[in-house]
Short mmCIF file of C-alpha atoms in Angstrom, two decimals:
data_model
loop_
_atom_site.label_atom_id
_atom_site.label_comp_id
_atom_site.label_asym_id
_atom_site.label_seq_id
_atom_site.Cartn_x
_atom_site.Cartn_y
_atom_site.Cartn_z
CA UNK A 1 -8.88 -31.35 26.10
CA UNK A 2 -10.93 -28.21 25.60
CA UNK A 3 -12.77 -27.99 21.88
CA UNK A 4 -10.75 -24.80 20.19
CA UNK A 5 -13.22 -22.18 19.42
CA UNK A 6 -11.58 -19.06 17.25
CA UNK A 7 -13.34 -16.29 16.53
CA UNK A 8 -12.85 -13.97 14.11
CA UNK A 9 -13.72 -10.12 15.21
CA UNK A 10 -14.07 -6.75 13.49
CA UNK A 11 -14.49 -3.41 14.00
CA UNK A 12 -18.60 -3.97 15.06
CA UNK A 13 -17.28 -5.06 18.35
CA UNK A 14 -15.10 -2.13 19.15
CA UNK A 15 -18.39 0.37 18.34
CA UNK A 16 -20.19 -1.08 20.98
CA UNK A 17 -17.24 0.38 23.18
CA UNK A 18 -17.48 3.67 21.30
CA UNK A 19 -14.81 3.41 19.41
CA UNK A 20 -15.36 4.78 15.67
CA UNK A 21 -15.06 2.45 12.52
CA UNK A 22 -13.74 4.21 9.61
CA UNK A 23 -16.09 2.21 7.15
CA UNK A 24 -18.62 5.14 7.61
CA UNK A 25 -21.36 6.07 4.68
CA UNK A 26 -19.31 8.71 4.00
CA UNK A 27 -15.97 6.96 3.42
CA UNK A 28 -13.63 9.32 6.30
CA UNK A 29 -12.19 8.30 9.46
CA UNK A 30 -12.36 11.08 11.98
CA UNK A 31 -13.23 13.77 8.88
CA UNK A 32 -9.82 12.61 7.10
CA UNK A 33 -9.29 10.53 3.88
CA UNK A 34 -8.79 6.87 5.25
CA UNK A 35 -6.10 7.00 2.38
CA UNK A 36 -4.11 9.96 3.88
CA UNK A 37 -4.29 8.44 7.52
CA UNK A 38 -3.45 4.35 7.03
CA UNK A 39 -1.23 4.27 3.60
CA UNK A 40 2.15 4.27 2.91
CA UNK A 41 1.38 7.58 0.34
CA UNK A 42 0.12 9.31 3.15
CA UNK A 43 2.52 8.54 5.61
CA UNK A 44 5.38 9.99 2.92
CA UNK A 45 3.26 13.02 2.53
CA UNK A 46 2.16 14.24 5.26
CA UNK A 47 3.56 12.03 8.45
CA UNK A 48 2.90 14.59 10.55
CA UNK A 49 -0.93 14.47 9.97
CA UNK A 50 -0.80 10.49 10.62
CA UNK A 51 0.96 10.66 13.92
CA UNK A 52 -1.16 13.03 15.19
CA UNK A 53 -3.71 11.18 13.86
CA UNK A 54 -2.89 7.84 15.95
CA UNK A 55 -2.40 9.98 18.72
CA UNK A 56 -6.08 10.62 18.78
CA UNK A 57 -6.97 7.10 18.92
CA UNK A 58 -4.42 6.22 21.38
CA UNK A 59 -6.09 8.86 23.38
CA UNK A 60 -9.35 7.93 22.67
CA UNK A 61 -8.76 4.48 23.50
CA UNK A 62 -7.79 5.26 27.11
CA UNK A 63 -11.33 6.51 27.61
CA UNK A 64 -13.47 3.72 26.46
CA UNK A 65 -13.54 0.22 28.37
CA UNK A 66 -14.42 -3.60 27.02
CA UNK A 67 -18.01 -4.00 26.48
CA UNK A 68 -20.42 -6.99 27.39
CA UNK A 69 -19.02 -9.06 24.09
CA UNK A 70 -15.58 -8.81 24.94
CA UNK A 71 -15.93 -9.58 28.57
CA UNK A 72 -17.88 -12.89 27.62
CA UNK A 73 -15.56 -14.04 24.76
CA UNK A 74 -12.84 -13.96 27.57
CA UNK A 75 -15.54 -15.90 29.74
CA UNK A 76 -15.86 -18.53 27.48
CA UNK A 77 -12.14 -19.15 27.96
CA UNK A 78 -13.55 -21.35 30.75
CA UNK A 79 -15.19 -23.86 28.41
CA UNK A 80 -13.14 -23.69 25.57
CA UNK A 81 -9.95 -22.94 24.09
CA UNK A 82 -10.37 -19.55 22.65
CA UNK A 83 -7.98 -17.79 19.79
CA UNK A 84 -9.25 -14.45 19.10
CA UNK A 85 -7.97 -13.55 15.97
CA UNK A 86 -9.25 -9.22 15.22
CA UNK A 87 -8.95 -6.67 12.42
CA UNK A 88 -8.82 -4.31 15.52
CA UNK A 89 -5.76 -2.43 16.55
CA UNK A 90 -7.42 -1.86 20.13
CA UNK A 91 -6.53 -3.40 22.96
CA UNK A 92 -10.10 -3.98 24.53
CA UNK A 93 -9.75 -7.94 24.14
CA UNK A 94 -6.95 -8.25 26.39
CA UNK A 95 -8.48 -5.94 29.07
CA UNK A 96 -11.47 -8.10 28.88
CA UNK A 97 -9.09 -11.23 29.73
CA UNK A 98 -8.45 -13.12 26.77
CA UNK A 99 -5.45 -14.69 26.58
CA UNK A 100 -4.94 -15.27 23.16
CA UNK A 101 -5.48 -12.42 20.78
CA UNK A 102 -3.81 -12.09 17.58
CA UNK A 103 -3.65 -8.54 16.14
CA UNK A 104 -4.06 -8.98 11.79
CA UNK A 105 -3.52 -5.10 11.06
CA UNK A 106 -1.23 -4.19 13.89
CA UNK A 107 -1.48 -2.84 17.69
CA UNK A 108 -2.15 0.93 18.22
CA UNK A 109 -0.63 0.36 21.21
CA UNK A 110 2.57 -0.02 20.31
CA UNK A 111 5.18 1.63 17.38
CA UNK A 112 8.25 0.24 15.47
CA UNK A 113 11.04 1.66 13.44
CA UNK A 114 10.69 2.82 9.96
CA UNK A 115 13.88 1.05 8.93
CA UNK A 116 13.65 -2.12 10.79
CA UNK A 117 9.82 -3.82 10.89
CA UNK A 118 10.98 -6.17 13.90
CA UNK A 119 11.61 -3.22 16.22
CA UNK A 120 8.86 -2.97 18.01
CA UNK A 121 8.06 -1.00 21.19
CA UNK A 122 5.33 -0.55 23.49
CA UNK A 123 3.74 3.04 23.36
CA UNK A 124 0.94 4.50 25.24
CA UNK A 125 1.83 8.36 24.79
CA UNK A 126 1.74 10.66 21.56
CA UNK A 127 4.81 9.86 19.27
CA UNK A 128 5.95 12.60 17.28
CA UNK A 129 8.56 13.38 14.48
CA UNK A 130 11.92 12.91 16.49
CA UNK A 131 10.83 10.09 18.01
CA UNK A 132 13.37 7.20 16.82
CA UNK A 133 14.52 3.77 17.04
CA UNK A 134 18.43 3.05 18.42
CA UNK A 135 19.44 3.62 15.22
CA UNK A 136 18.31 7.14 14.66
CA UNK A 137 15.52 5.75 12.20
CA UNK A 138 11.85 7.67 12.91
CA UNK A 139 9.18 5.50 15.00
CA UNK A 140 5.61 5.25 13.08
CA UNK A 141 2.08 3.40 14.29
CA UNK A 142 2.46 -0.16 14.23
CA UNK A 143 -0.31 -0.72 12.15
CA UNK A 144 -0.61 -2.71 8.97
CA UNK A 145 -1.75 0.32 6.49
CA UNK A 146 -3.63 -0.36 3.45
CA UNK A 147 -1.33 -1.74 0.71
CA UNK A 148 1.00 -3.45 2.86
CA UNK A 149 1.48 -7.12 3.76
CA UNK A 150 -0.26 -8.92 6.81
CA UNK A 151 2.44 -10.41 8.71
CA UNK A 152 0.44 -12.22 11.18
CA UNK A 153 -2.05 -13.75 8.28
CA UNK A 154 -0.01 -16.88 8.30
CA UNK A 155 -0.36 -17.56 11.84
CA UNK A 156 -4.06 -16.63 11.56
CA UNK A 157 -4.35 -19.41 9.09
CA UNK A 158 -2.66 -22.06 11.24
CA UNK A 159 -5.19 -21.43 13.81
CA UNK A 160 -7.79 -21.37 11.36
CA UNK A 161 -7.32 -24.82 10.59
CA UNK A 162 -7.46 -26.27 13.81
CA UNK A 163 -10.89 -25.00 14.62
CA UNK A 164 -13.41 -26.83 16.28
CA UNK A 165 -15.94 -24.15 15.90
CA UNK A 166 -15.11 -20.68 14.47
CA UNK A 167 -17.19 -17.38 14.84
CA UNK A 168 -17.19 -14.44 13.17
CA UNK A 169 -18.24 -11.24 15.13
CA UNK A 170 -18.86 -7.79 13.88
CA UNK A 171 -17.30 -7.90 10.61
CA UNK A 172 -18.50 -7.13 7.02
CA UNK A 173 -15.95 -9.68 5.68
CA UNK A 174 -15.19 -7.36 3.00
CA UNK A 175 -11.40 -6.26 3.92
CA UNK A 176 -9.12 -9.02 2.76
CA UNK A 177 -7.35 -10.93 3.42
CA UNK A 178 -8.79 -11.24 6.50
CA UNK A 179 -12.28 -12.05 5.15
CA UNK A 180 -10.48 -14.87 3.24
CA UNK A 181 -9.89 -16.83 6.29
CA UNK A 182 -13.50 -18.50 6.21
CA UNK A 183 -11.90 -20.53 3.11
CA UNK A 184 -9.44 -21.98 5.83
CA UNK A 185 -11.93 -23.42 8.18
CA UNK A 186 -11.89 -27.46 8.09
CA UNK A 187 -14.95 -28.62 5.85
CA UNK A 188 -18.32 -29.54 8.04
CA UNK A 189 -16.71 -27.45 11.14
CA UNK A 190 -19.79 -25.03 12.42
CA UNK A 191 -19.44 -21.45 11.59
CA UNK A 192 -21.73 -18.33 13.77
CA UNK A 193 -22.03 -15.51 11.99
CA UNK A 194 -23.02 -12.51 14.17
CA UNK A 195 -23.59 -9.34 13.21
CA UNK A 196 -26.67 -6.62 12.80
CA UNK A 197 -26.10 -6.61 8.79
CA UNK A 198 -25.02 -9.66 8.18
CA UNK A 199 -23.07 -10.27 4.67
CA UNK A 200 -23.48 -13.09 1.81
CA UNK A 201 -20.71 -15.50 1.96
CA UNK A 202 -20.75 -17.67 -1.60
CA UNK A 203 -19.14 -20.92 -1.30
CA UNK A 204 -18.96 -21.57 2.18
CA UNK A 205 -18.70 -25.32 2.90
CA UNK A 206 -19.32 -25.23 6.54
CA UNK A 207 -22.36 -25.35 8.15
CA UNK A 208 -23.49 -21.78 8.57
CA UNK A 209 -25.65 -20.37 11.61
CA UNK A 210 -26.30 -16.40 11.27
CA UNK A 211 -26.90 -14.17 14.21
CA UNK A 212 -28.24 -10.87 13.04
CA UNK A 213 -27.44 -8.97 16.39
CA UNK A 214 -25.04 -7.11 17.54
CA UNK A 215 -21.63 -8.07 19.20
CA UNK A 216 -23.08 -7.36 22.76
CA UNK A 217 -26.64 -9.28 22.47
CA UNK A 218 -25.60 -12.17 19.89
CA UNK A 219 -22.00 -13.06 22.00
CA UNK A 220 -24.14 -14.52 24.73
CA UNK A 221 -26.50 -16.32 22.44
CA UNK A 222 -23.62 -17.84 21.11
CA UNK A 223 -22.07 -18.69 24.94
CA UNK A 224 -25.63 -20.21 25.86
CA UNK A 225 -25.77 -22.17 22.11
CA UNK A 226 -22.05 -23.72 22.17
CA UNK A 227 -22.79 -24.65 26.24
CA UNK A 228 -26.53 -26.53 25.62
CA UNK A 229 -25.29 -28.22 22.04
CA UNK A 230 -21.52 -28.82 21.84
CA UNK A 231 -20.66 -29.48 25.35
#
């Protein structure tokens, strides 16, 4: 039986691919209000603006490939079991290899009805106003926008709890509930922090090893450190 390793990745690791956080000094996304892009509000007052929005970063995401930390997250698939659980709505994970990758805030790859949150479609174009479900109801981003409910965080917690050794990669732990799931992992299981500015995380009852790198230089410490001590 192979030790379960689950990792816990944020937007840090998509950067490296060049893919733009929104957490920026100066608060936009792209040069637009995070609030009128990824909320409910803004999607009933201007949906127009979002979907051309997510357009963007669908196209954008076509042009940018897995970096060095994803590729050797899936390569450590070899040695362990590995549940990827990310913040990120990319799809740069899976094009890397790994195998299991649950999406928290929702897949940019993919849209689902504005009536019926189960309908779900795959979707690598532009979708536009018209664009609707088999009832007639309009398509939007499947993405989890701020002020709504994390569907998956359930599931993320389950997993959580079965860790062997869990990792956090690229993250500022500061958008919840995600950042809450370090309360889930078993007491006395080892927790890797990596991450260039790494945060202060009160309360932690786990043994705690920090990493102050970035996704692509601290992902194969962290290979070479679980392979010489936990194998």
């Amino acid at each position: 039986m192979k030790k379960k390793l689950v990792v816990l990745t944020g937007a840090g690791i998509s950067a490296e691919s060049g893919l733009k956080t929104f957490r920026d000094s100066n608060g936009l996304w792209e040069g637009h209000d995070i609030m009128d892009v990824a909320s409910p509000e803004g999607w009933r007052k201007n949906p127009e603006l979002v979907l051309d929005f997510y357009n963007q970063r669908r196209r954008q995401l076509k042009e940018v490939k897995p970096n060095l930390g994803h590729r050797e997250l899936a390569q450590l698939q070899i040695h362990f079991d590995v549940h990827i659980i990310t913040q990120n709505v990319d799809d740069l994970h899976e094009r890397a290899g790994s195998k299991k990758v649950l999406h928290l805030h929702g897949e940019l790859l993919k849209v689902r009805s504005t009536k019926n949150s189960k309908f779900i479609l795959e979707w690598e174009g532009d979708l536009k106003l018209g664009d609707v479900d088999s009832q007639k109801y309009q398509l939007r981003p499947h993405i989890v926008w701020f002020g709504e409910a994390v569907p998956a965080f359930d599931e993320a917690i389950a997993i959580t709890e079965t860790a062997d050794y869990f990792a956090v990669i690229g993250t500022s732990l500061q958008v919840y509930p995600a950042a809450g799931l370090i309360d889930f992992v078993p007491a006395n299981i080892p927790v890797f922090y990596i991450d260039p500015k790494p945060a202060y995380i009160p309360n932690l009852k786990n043994p705690l090893e920090t990493i102050p790198l970035q996704a692509t230089e601290g992902i194969p410490f962290l290979k070479n450190r679980l392979l010489a001590e936990f194998q």
